[in-house]
Every structure is written in C-alpha cells, then in structure tokens.
Amino acid sequence: MAFSALGLSESLVRAIKEQNYTQPYPIQQAAIPAFLQGKDIIGIAQTGSGKTASFALPILQLLQHKTARTGRRVKSLILVPTRELAVQIQGVFHEFGAKLPQKVKSLAVYGGVSINPQMMQMSGTDVLIATPGRLLDLVSQNAVQLSGVEILVLDEADKILSLGFKEEVDKILALLPEKRQNALFTATLGGDVEAFADKLLISPLKIQIEEEASVPELINQIAYQVDAAKKGPFLRYLLKESDMQQVLVFASSIRTADNIVGKLLKRGIQAAAFHGDKSQGARTDALTKFKAGKLRVLVATDLASRGIDIKFLPYVINYELPRSPKDYVHRIGRTGRAEASGQAISLISPEEAHHFKIIQKKMGRRVPMEPTDQLDLAGY
Ligand code: AMP
C-alpha cells in the first residue's frame, strides 16, 4: 500500500517521500484514513511502531482547512508525559509541515525551563504539544486558550497516568470543547488506562500493534555473562575492540550512570549522562551532540528509554537490566528502527541471570549468551 492511497494530500505525500518513508507502517495504514474521517482512535502500540506520523500526518492535513490565524487559541493539543517526547513530536510536525501550502505552526511546551519564551512563542500556534503541568501553568497565565481545540491526542497515555498526571489531565479536559476528535496512544491497556480511554473516546477505532511484532525483527540481541564488578572494564573493552560509535548505554540509577560516564571520560572516551538530575539544557545539549554523531556514548537512565527518536542508532547496551520486561523492549527499541539494523547488548551478572530469563520469556525471544571469563580485561 502507498501513502497516497490513505487519503493524504499531494503535498503531504511529497513531504513523506522526502523523509524516505516508502510505505506506511501498519499503524499508519489503519489510523490515517480513520483519523481523516474524524473518528476517535485508540492505538495500542509501542514507540518504534510509527505512531507519531499516524497522528501528525492527518492532523496536518485536517488543519489545512483551518480558517484565519488563531491567536492564542490552539486547534490541536497533544498531551505527552515528558519533555523529550514533546520536542520529538514537534520535530515530526515541523518536518512534515514545513512545506505545506497552509503553514501549520507547532510548538512544544514543557516544564523545567523558563515559561516566558514559551509564552512569547504561543501566538498563532495551531498544534500545541505539551506536558500537563506546564500546560496548566500557561493556561493560568492566560497565555493559551483551549476552547478552540478540535483535535486532542494523548500520547503514551499509560505513562502520563503512571507518572501521576491524572488530576492535571482531568483539569485540562474540562477546559476543552465537548465536540472534538480524540486519539489516545498507549503501550498497554493496564492500570487505569482502559477506564480512562472508555470515558474519553466515543466509539473509537481500536488499533493494536502486537508487542512481539514491535520487538523489531531488525534488532540483533546478544548478552554477555559478566560479574557486576567487571562490567566497567568489559564495557570499555567492547567500545574499544569493536570500535563502536554512537552507543546508548542504559544504567538503572543516576549514580551508576554518572559513574560510568566519569570512568569513560577518564580514559578519553567521549561520554555524557542523560538523566533526571541533569538540567534540561544539559540534556538537550547531550542529545543533540549524540544525534549528530559528535558524542560517542550517551549513558541514560530509563527516562530516555521511551519516546526519544534517534534514527539509525546502531548500538544499545544494557549495563544493567531494567526491572520490567516492557522497559527492556523500550530500551532496545532505540536501535534497529526505521529499517536500519541495530545491535542490543546486555551485560548480565550472575545475580541478574534469572531475571533475564523472565525477560526473554515475556518477549518470546531467546537471546544468545556468551561467557567473558576468559577475557583479559586488565588495562581497560
Ligand atoms: P515512532 O514510533 O513514531 O517513534 O516512529 C519510529 C521511527 O520510525 C521514527 O524514526 C520514524 O521516523 C520512523 N518511521 C515512521 N514511519 C515510517 C515509515 N512509514 N517508513 C519508514 N520509517 C518510518
């Protein structure tokens, strides 16, 4: 199936070609025509499934018919759990929307940075991508009006709710006009998500992209048995001997992440940490450099495991395993996306071996495990 068969305008189809998307992903095939017809949608899909374009493209098209400039009244609202996801989604709107006949202005707003620049950029915004807390701050300062919202999207709704934003979201919903189109995307229907979706959506089209299918086939997974105390030297051995560039390393705590970075820097390997203790500026800076290939190793906590879109990332290393199998899938989903193959490497200590078995069982994949006790790691 071609993108042109989904009901998208010629100018959008051209913009899609420029992004080198050759064929719509399953979620896009299902969601785009329904979205264009004004239907509510619930998408159960992971990051990596192509869900962002499945709502961004139809929204851009629907907003082509908008009337005069909007002032502070936004037409479409995308609620997201994290700043990183807000920035990423805005990037997608920008990429596809830049050359349309009717320019669509999108803006990402999120907490942790000064509110004034966001207030100043608000005028004429059509699509606002926001974290709930900052959006309410902007509303209370009268910087934005939500009474003209025609299309609402909740992305990673499970995460929004699990982060405790329910009250904020309810407040926001109360500010929206009753007549509007809604879409909700979530990785799972667990917790409060299903009940929440039931209340929000009217006869929605349900699109489910199986989790197994979205452990992308292109990811080559491998594990190494390493004692916890030897993980540092082994990581440096891997980086050096395999000459890996652009490596995303996951650690389970801020302290470990900082530790790994400190030791890499000491040995002359460019690295930066990416976690909740870093300022927004430091995080954006690290991510920009990493994406541009100017930073060899980014060491992140699970904050970074979702929603961050780094195209063609060749390597993800789990320095430690995450607690939940779902987080494991999200982490390794950073690689092997968009038709590029990638490698996911896990360092497994004897203490983690049992947990890793559980992860493999849940994922429905066996991961080959290599011993490392014969390696001479002295000097790494
Ligand atoms: P998402 O799940 O929205 O974060 O998208 C995952 C990745 O897939 C992003 O890098 C997109 O640029 C890419 N992508 C989305 N749709 C397509 C498509 N139809 N063809 C190729 N790449 C795509």
CSV table of C-alpha atoms and ligand atoms in Angstrom, one decimal:
chain,number,residue,atom,x,y,z
A,1,MET,CA,0.0,0.0,0.0
A,2,ALA,CA,1.2,3.5,-0.8
A,3,PHE,CA,0.8,6.6,1.4
A,4,SER,CA,-1.2,8.2,-1.5
A,5,ALA,CA,-3.9,5.6,-1.0
A,6,LEU,CA,-4.6,6.7,2.5
A,7,GLY,CA,-6.3,9.9,1.5
A,8,LEU,CA,-3.4,12.3,2.2
A,9,SER,CA,-2.9,15.4,0.1
A,10,GLU,CA,-0.3,15.5,-2.7
A,11,SER,CA,1.9,18.0,-0.8
A,12,LEU,CA,1.9,15.7,2.3
A,13,VAL,CA,2.7,12.7,0.2
A,14,ARG,CA,5.6,14.7,-1.3
A,15,ALA,CA,6.8,15.6,2.2
A,16,ILE,CA,6.6,11.9,3.3
A,17,LYS,CA,8.8,10.9,0.3
A,18,GLU,CA,11.4,13.5,1.3
A,19,GLN,CA,11.6,11.7,4.7
A,20,ASN,CA,12.3,8.5,2.8
A,21,TYR,CA,9.3,6.7,4.2
A,22,THR,CA,8.5,4.3,1.3
A,23,GLN,CA,5.4,2.5,2.8
A,24,PRO,CA,3.1,3.2,5.6
A,25,TYR,CA,3.6,1.2,8.7
A,26,PRO,CA,0.6,-0.9,9.9
A,27,ILE,CA,-0.5,1.6,12.5
A,28,GLN,CA,-0.4,4.4,9.8
A,29,GLN,CA,-2.4,2.3,7.4
A,30,ALA,CA,-5.1,1.8,10.0
A,31,ALA,CA,-5.1,5.2,11.7
A,32,ILE,CA,-4.6,7.7,8.9
A,33,PRO,CA,-7.8,7.1,6.9
A,34,ALA,CA,-9.9,6.9,10.1
A,35,PHE,CA,-8.3,10.0,11.5
A,36,LEU,CA,-9.1,11.9,8.3
A,37,GLN,CA,-12.7,10.8,8.6
A,38,GLY,CA,-12.9,12.4,12.0
A,39,LYS,CA,-13.1,9.1,14.0
A,40,ASP,CA,-11.8,8.7,17.6
A,41,ILE,CA,-8.9,6.3,17.8
A,42,ILE,CA,-7.2,4.2,20.4
A,43,GLY,CA,-3.8,2.9,19.4
A,44,ILE,CA,-2.1,0.3,21.5
A,45,ALA,CA,1.4,0.5,20.2
A,46,GLN,CA,5.0,0.9,21.3
A,47,THR,CA,7.4,3.5,20.4
A,48,GLY,CA,9.0,2.5,17.2
A,49,SER,CA,5.7,1.5,15.6
A,50,GLY,CA,5.4,4.8,13.7
A,51,LYS,CA,2.6,6.1,15.9
A,52,THR,CA,3.8,9.7,15.7
A,53,ALA,CA,3.3,10.0,12.0
A,54,SER,CA,0.0,8.1,12.3
A,55,PHE,CA,-1.5,11.2,14.1
A,56,ALA,CA,0.8,14.0,12.9
A,57,LEU,CA,0.1,13.5,9.2
A,58,PRO,CA,-3.7,13.5,9.4
A,59,ILE,CA,-3.7,16.4,11.8
A,60,LEU,CA,-1.5,18.5,9.4
A,61,GLN,CA,-4.0,17.7,6.7
A,62,LEU,CA,-7.1,18.5,8.7
A,63,LEU,CA,-5.6,21.8,9.7
A,64,GLN,CA,-5.1,22.8,6.1
A,65,HIS,CA,-8.7,23.7,6.1
A,66,LYS,CA,-8.5,25.9,9.1
A,67,THR,CA,-9.7,29.5,8.9
A,68,ALA,CA,-7.8,32.7,9.9
A,69,ARG,CA,-4.9,32.8,12.3
A,70,THR,CA,-5.7,31.5,15.7
A,71,GLY,CA,-4.1,34.0,18.2
A,72,ARG,CA,-3.8,32.1,21.5
A,73,ARG,CA,-6.5,29.6,20.6
A,74,VAL,CA,-4.8,26.4,19.6
A,75,LYS,CA,-6.6,24.0,17.3
A,76,SER,CA,-4.9,20.8,18.2
A,77,LEU,CA,-3.5,19.7,21.5
A,78,ILE,CA,-1.0,16.8,22.0
A,79,LEU,CA,-0.5,15.8,25.6
A,80,VAL,CA,2.7,13.9,26.4
A,81,PRO,CA,4.4,12.6,29.6
A,82,THR,CA,7.9,14.0,29.1
A,83,ARG,CA,9.8,17.0,27.7
A,84,GLU,CA,11.8,14.8,25.4
A,85,LEU,CA,8.7,13.3,23.7
A,86,ALA,CA,7.3,16.8,23.3
A,87,VAL,CA,10.4,18.0,21.5
A,88,GLN,CA,10.5,14.9,19.4
A,89,ILE,CA,6.9,15.1,18.3
A,90,GLN,CA,7.2,18.8,17.5
A,91,GLY,CA,10.1,17.8,15.2
A,92,VAL,CA,7.9,15.5,13.3
A,93,PHE,CA,5.2,18.2,12.8
A,94,HIS,CA,7.9,20.5,11.7
A,95,GLU,CA,9.5,18.1,9.2
A,96,PHE,CA,6.2,17.3,7.6
A,97,GLY,CA,4.5,20.7,7.9
A,98,ALA,CA,7.3,23.0,6.7
A,99,LYS,CA,6.3,22.9,3.0
A,100,LEU,CA,2.6,22.7,3.1
A,101,PRO,CA,0.5,25.3,1.3
A,102,GLN,CA,-1.0,26.5,4.6
A,103,LYS,CA,1.8,26.7,7.1
A,104,VAL,CA,0.9,24.9,10.3
A,105,LYS,CA,2.7,26.3,13.4
A,106,SER,CA,3.5,23.8,16.1
A,107,LEU,CA,5.1,24.5,19.5
A,108,ALA,CA,6.4,22.2,22.3
A,109,VAL,CA,5.9,23.4,25.9
A,110,TYR,CA,7.2,21.6,28.9
A,111,GLY,CA,8.4,22.3,32.5
A,112,GLY,CA,11.9,22.6,33.8
A,113,VAL,CA,12.7,25.6,31.7
A,114,SER,CA,11.6,29.2,31.9
A,115,ILE,CA,8.0,29.8,30.9
A,116,ASN,CA,8.4,33.3,29.3
A,117,PRO,CA,9.9,32.2,26.0
A,118,GLN,CA,7.1,29.7,25.6
A,119,MET,CA,4.5,32.4,26.3
A,120,MET,CA,6.1,34.6,23.7
A,121,GLN,CA,6.1,32.0,21.0
A,122,MET,CA,2.5,31.0,21.6
A,123,SER,CA,0.8,33.4,19.2
A,124,GLY,CA,-0.5,31.8,16.1
A,125,THR,CA,0.2,28.2,17.3
A,126,ASP,CA,-2.0,25.6,15.7
A,127,VAL,CA,-0.6,22.5,17.2
A,128,LEU,CA,0.5,22.6,20.8
A,129,ILE,CA,2.5,19.7,22.2
A,130,ALA,CA,2.5,19.9,26.0
A,131,THR,CA,3.3,18.2,29.2
A,132,PRO,CA,0.2,18.5,31.5
A,133,GLY,CA,1.7,20.6,34.3
A,134,ARG,CA,3.3,23.3,32.1
A,135,LEU,CA,0.1,23.5,30.0
A,136,LEU,CA,-1.9,24.3,33.1
A,137,ASP,CA,0.6,27.0,34.1
A,138,LEU,CA,0.3,28.5,30.7
A,139,VAL,CA,-3.5,28.4,30.9
A,140,SER,CA,-3.5,30.1,34.3
A,141,GLN,CA,-1.3,32.9,32.9
A,142,ASN,CA,-3.7,33.3,30.1
A,143,ALA,CA,-1.0,32.5,27.6
A,144,VAL,CA,-3.1,29.9,25.8
A,145,GLN,CA,-6.8,29.2,25.3
A,146,LEU,CA,-8.1,25.7,24.9
A,147,SER,CA,-11.7,26.5,24.0
A,148,GLY,CA,-10.9,26.1,20.2
A,149,VAL,CA,-9.3,22.6,20.4
A,150,GLU,CA,-10.7,20.5,17.7
A,151,ILE,CA,-8.3,17.5,17.9
A,152,LEU,CA,-6.9,16.1,21.1
A,153,VAL,CA,-4.1,13.4,21.2
A,154,LEU,CA,-2.9,11.7,24.4
A,155,ASP,CA,0.4,10.1,23.5
A,156,GLU,CA,1.9,7.4,25.9
A,157,ALA,CA,-1.2,7.7,28.0
A,158,ASP,CA,-0.1,4.9,30.2
A,159,LYS,CA,2.9,6.8,31.1
A,160,ILE,CA,1.0,10.1,31.6
A,161,LEU,CA,-1.2,8.3,34.1
A,162,SER,CA,1.5,6.3,35.8
A,163,LEU,CA,3.5,9.5,36.4
A,164,GLY,CA,0.5,10.8,38.4
A,165,PHE,CA,-0.7,13.4,35.9
A,166,LYS,CA,-4.4,12.2,36.1
A,167,GLU,CA,-5.6,15.2,38.0
A,168,GLU,CA,-3.9,17.6,35.7
A,169,VAL,CA,-5.3,15.8,32.6
A,170,ASP,CA,-8.8,15.9,34.1
A,171,LYS,CA,-8.4,19.7,34.6
A,172,ILE,CA,-7.3,20.1,31.0
A,173,LEU,CA,-10.1,18.0,29.6
A,174,ALA,CA,-12.6,20.2,31.5
A,175,LEU,CA,-11.3,23.2,29.5
A,176,LEU,CA,-11.8,21.6,26.1
A,177,PRO,CA,-14.9,22.0,24.0
A,178,GLU,CA,-17.1,18.9,24.2
A,179,LYS,CA,-17.3,18.4,20.4
A,180,ARG,CA,-13.8,17.4,19.3
A,181,GLN,CA,-11.9,14.5,17.9
A,182,ASN,CA,-9.8,12.4,20.3
A,183,ALA,CA,-7.0,9.9,19.9
A,184,LEU,CA,-5.2,8.0,22.6
A,185,PHE,CA,-2.0,6.1,22.2
A,186,THR,CA,-0.6,3.7,24.9
A,187,ALA,CA,1.8,0.8,25.1
A,188,THR,CA,-0.6,-1.1,27.3
A,189,LEU,CA,-4.2,-1.0,28.5
A,190,GLY,CA,-3.2,-1.9,32.0
A,191,GLY,CA,-3.6,0.2,35.2
A,192,ASP,CA,-6.2,3.0,34.8
A,193,VAL,CA,-5.7,3.4,31.1
A,194,GLU,CA,-8.7,1.3,29.8
A,195,ALA,CA,-11.2,3.0,32.1
A,196,PHE,CA,-9.7,6.4,31.2
A,197,ALA,CA,-9.9,5.7,27.5
A,198,ASP,CA,-13.5,4.5,27.8
A,199,LYS,CA,-14.5,7.9,29.3
A,200,LEU,CA,-12.5,9.9,26.8
A,201,LEU,CA,-13.3,8.3,23.5
A,202,ILE,CA,-16.5,7.9,21.5
A,203,SER,CA,-16.9,4.7,19.5
A,204,PRO,CA,-13.2,4.6,18.8
A,205,LEU,CA,-11.4,2.6,16.1
A,206,LYS,CA,-9.1,0.3,18.1
A,207,ILE,CA,-5.7,-0.4,16.6
A,208,GLN,CA,-3.5,-2.9,18.2
A,209,ILE,CA,0.1,-3.5,17.1
A,210,GLU,CA,1.2,-6.6,18.8
A,211,GLU,CA,4.1,-6.2,21.2
A,212,GLU,CA,6.0,-9.2,19.8
A,213,ALA,CA,5.8,-7.7,16.3
A,214,SER,CA,7.2,-4.5,17.6
A,215,VAL,CA,10.4,-6.0,19.1
A,216,PRO,CA,11.7,-5.1,15.8
A,217,GLU,CA,13.0,-8.0,13.8
A,218,LEU,CA,16.0,-6.0,12.8
A,219,ILE,CA,17.4,-5.9,16.3
A,220,ASN,CA,20.2,-8.3,16.8
A,221,GLN,CA,20.3,-9.2,20.5
A,222,ILE,CA,23.2,-10.6,22.4
A,223,ALA,CA,24.1,-11.0,26.1
A,224,TYR,CA,27.4,-11.4,27.9
A,225,GLN,CA,27.9,-13.0,31.3
A,226,VAL,CA,29.9,-10.5,33.3
A,227,ASP,CA,30.4,-10.2,37.1
A,228,ALA,CA,29.0,-6.9,38.4
A,229,ALA,CA,32.5,-5.7,39.4
A,230,LYS,CA,33.8,-6.3,35.9
A,231,LYS,CA,31.1,-4.6,33.9
A,232,GLY,CA,33.0,-1.3,33.7
A,233,PRO,CA,36.2,-2.8,32.2
A,234,PHE,CA,34.1,-5.0,29.9
A,235,LEU,CA,32.1,-2.1,28.6
A,236,ARG,CA,35.3,-0.2,27.8
A,237,TYR,CA,36.7,-3.4,26.2
A,238,LEU,CA,33.6,-3.6,24.0
A,239,LEU,CA,33.7,0.0,23.0
A,240,LYS,CA,37.3,-0.2,22.1
A,241,GLU,CA,37.7,-3.6,20.5
A,242,SER,CA,34.5,-3.4,18.4
A,243,ASP,CA,35.2,0.3,17.6
A,244,MET,CA,31.5,1.1,18.5
A,245,GLN,CA,30.4,4.6,17.7
A,246,GLN,CA,27.1,6.2,18.8
A,247,VAL,CA,26.3,3.9,21.7
A,248,LEU,CA,23.4,4.4,24.1
A,249,VAL,CA,24.1,2.7,27.4
A,250,PHE,CA,21.4,2.2,30.0
A,251,ALA,CA,22.0,2.2,33.7
A,252,SER,CA,19.5,1.6,36.4
A,253,SER,CA,20.3,4.5,38.5
A,254,ILE,CA,21.5,8.1,38.2
A,255,ARG,CA,24.6,7.3,40.3
A,256,THR,CA,25.7,4.4,38.2
A,257,ALA,CA,25.1,6.5,35.0
A,258,ASP,CA,27.3,9.2,36.4
A,259,ASN,CA,29.9,6.7,37.5
A,260,ILE,CA,30.1,5.1,34.0
A,261,VAL,CA,30.5,8.5,32.4
A,262,GLY,CA,33.2,9.5,34.8
A,263,LYS,CA,35.3,6.4,34.1
A,264,LEU,CA,34.8,6.7,30.3
A,265,LEU,CA,35.9,10.3,30.3
A,266,LYS,CA,39.0,9.4,32.4
A,267,ARG,CA,40.0,7.0,29.6
A,268,GLY,CA,39.5,9.6,26.9
A,269,ILE,CA,36.1,8.2,25.6
A,270,GLN,CA,33.6,11.0,24.9
A,271,ALA,CA,30.6,10.4,27.0
A,272,ALA,CA,27.7,12.2,28.7
A,273,ALA,CA,25.0,11.3,31.1
A,274,PHE,CA,21.3,11.7,30.4
A,275,HIS,CA,19.0,11.5,33.4
A,276,GLY,CA,16.6,13.4,35.6
A,277,ASP,CA,19.3,15.1,37.7
A,278,LYS,CA,20.6,16.9,34.7
A,279,SER,CA,19.2,20.3,33.7
A,280,GLN,CA,17.0,20.5,30.7
A,281,GLY,CA,19.8,22.4,28.9
A,282,ALA,CA,22.4,19.7,29.7
A,283,ARG,CA,20.0,17.0,28.5
A,284,THR,CA,19.1,18.7,25.2
A,285,ASP,CA,22.8,19.5,24.6
A,286,ALA,CA,23.9,15.9,25.2
A,287,LEU,CA,21.1,14.6,23.0
A,288,THR,CA,21.8,17.0,20.2
A,289,LYS,CA,25.5,16.1,20.1
A,290,PHE,CA,24.8,12.4,20.4
A,291,LYS,CA,22.3,12.6,17.5
A,292,ALA,CA,24.8,14.5,15.4
A,293,GLY,CA,27.4,11.8,16.0
A,294,LYS,CA,29.6,14.2,18.0
A,295,LEU,CA,29.3,12.3,21.2
A,296,ARG,CA,30.3,8.7,21.2
A,297,VAL,CA,28.5,7.4,24.3
A,298,LEU,CA,25.3,8.6,26.0
A,299,VAL,CA,24.6,6.9,29.3
A,300,ALA,CA,21.0,7.1,30.3
A,301,THR,CA,18.5,6.0,32.9
A,302,ASP,CA,15.1,4.7,31.8
A,303,LEU,CA,13.9,8.3,31.4
A,304,ALA,CA,15.4,8.1,28.0
A,305,SER,CA,14.1,4.6,27.1
A,306,ARG,CA,10.9,5.8,25.7
A,307,GLY,CA,9.8,8.3,23.1
A,308,ILE,CA,13.2,9.6,22.1
A,309,ASP,CA,13.6,9.3,18.4
A,310,ILE,CA,17.2,8.7,17.4
A,311,LYS,CA,17.3,7.5,13.8
A,312,PHE,CA,19.5,4.6,13.0
A,313,LEU,CA,21.1,4.2,16.4
A,314,PRO,CA,23.5,1.2,15.9
A,315,TYR,CA,24.1,0.1,19.5
A,316,VAL,CA,22.2,-0.1,22.7
A,317,ILE,CA,23.9,-1.6,25.7
A,318,ASN,CA,22.1,-2.6,28.9
A,319,TYR,CA,24.8,-2.1,31.5
A,320,GLU,CA,22.2,-3.3,34.0
A,321,LEU,CA,18.8,-4.8,33.3
A,322,PRO,CA,15.7,-2.8,33.8
A,323,ARG,CA,13.2,-4.2,36.3
A,324,SER,CA,10.3,-4.6,33.9
A,325,PRO,CA,10.4,-6.6,30.6
A,326,LYS,CA,8.5,-3.8,29.0
A,327,ASP,CA,11.3,-1.4,29.8
A,328,TYR,CA,13.7,-3.8,28.2
A,329,VAL,CA,11.8,-3.8,25.0
A,330,HIS,CA,11.6,0.0,25.1
A,331,ARG,CA,15.3,0.3,25.7
A,332,ILE,CA,16.3,-2.0,22.8
A,333,GLY,CA,13.7,-0.3,20.7
A,334,ARG,CA,16.1,2.6,20.4
A,335,THR,CA,18.0,0.6,17.9
A,336,GLY,CA,17.0,-1.1,14.7
A,337,ARG,CA,14.3,1.4,13.9
A,338,ALA,CA,13.2,2.7,10.5
A,339,GLU,CA,14.6,-0.2,8.5
A,340,ALA,CA,18.1,0.1,9.8
A,341,SER,CA,19.5,-2.9,11.7
A,342,GLY,CA,20.9,-2.5,15.2
A,343,GLN,CA,22.5,-4.4,18.0
A,344,ALA,CA,21.3,-4.6,21.5
A,345,ILE,CA,23.8,-5.9,24.0
A,346,SER,CA,23.1,-6.8,27.6
A,347,LEU,CA,25.7,-7.3,30.4
A,348,ILE,CA,24.3,-9.9,32.7
A,349,SER,CA,25.7,-10.6,36.1
A,350,PRO,CA,25.0,-13.9,37.9
A,351,GLU,CA,22.5,-12.1,40.1
A,352,GLU,CA,20.6,-10.9,37.0
A,353,ALA,CA,20.5,-14.3,35.2
A,354,HIS,CA,17.2,-15.4,36.5
A,355,HIS,CA,15.6,-12.0,35.8
A,356,PHE,CA,16.9,-12.1,32.2
A,357,LYS,CA,15.3,-15.5,31.7
A,358,ILE,CA,11.9,-13.9,32.6
A,359,ILE,CA,12.5,-11.0,30.2
A,360,GLN,CA,13.2,-13.4,27.4
A,361,LYS,CA,10.2,-15.5,28.1
A,362,LYS,CA,7.9,-12.4,28.2
A,363,MET,CA,9.5,-11.1,25.0
A,364,GLY,CA,9.1,-14.5,23.3
A,365,ARG,CA,12.7,-14.5,22.1
A,366,ARG,CA,15.8,-16.3,23.2
A,367,VAL,CA,19.0,-14.2,23.4
A,368,PRO,CA,22.3,-15.9,22.9
A,369,MET,CA,24.6,-15.5,25.9
A,370,GLU,CA,28.4,-15.5,25.7
A,371,PRO,CA,30.8,-16.1,28.6
A,372,THR,CA,33.5,-13.5,29.2
A,373,ASP,CA,35.6,-15.1,32.0
A,374,GLN,CA,38.4,-16.0,29.5
A,375,LEU,CA,38.9,-12.3,28.6
A,376,ASP,CA,41.8,-10.4,29.9
A,377,LEU,CA,40.3,-7.1,30.9
A,378,ALA,CA,43.4,-5.7,32.6
A,379,GLY,CA,44.1,-2.3,31.3
A,380,TYR,CA,40.5,-1.4,30.4
B,1,AMP,P1,7.6,6.4,16.3
B,1,AMP,O1,7.0,5.1,16.7
B,1,AMP,O2,6.6,7.4,15.9
B,1,AMP,O3,8.6,7.0,17.4
B,1,AMP,O4,8.5,6.2,15.0
B,1,AMP,C1,9.6,5.3,14.9
B,1,AMP,C2,10.6,5.6,13.8
B,1,AMP,O5,10.1,5.1,12.6
B,1,AMP,C3,10.9,7.0,13.6
B,1,AMP,O6,12.3,7.1,13.4
B,1,AMP,C4,10.2,7.4,12.3
B,1,AMP,O7,10.9,8.4,11.6
B,1,AMP,C5,10.2,6.1,11.6
B,1,AMP,N1,9.1,5.9,10.7
B,1,AMP,C6,7.8,6.1,11.0
B,1,AMP,N2,7.0,5.7,9.9
B,1,AMP,C7,7.8,5.2,9.0
B,1,AMP,C8,7.6,4.7,7.7
B,1,AMP,N3,6.4,4.6,7.2
B,1,AMP,N4,8.7,4.3,6.9
B,1,AMP,C9,9.9,4.5,7.4
B,1,AMP,N5,10.2,5.0,8.7
B,1,AMP,C10,9.2,5.3,9.4
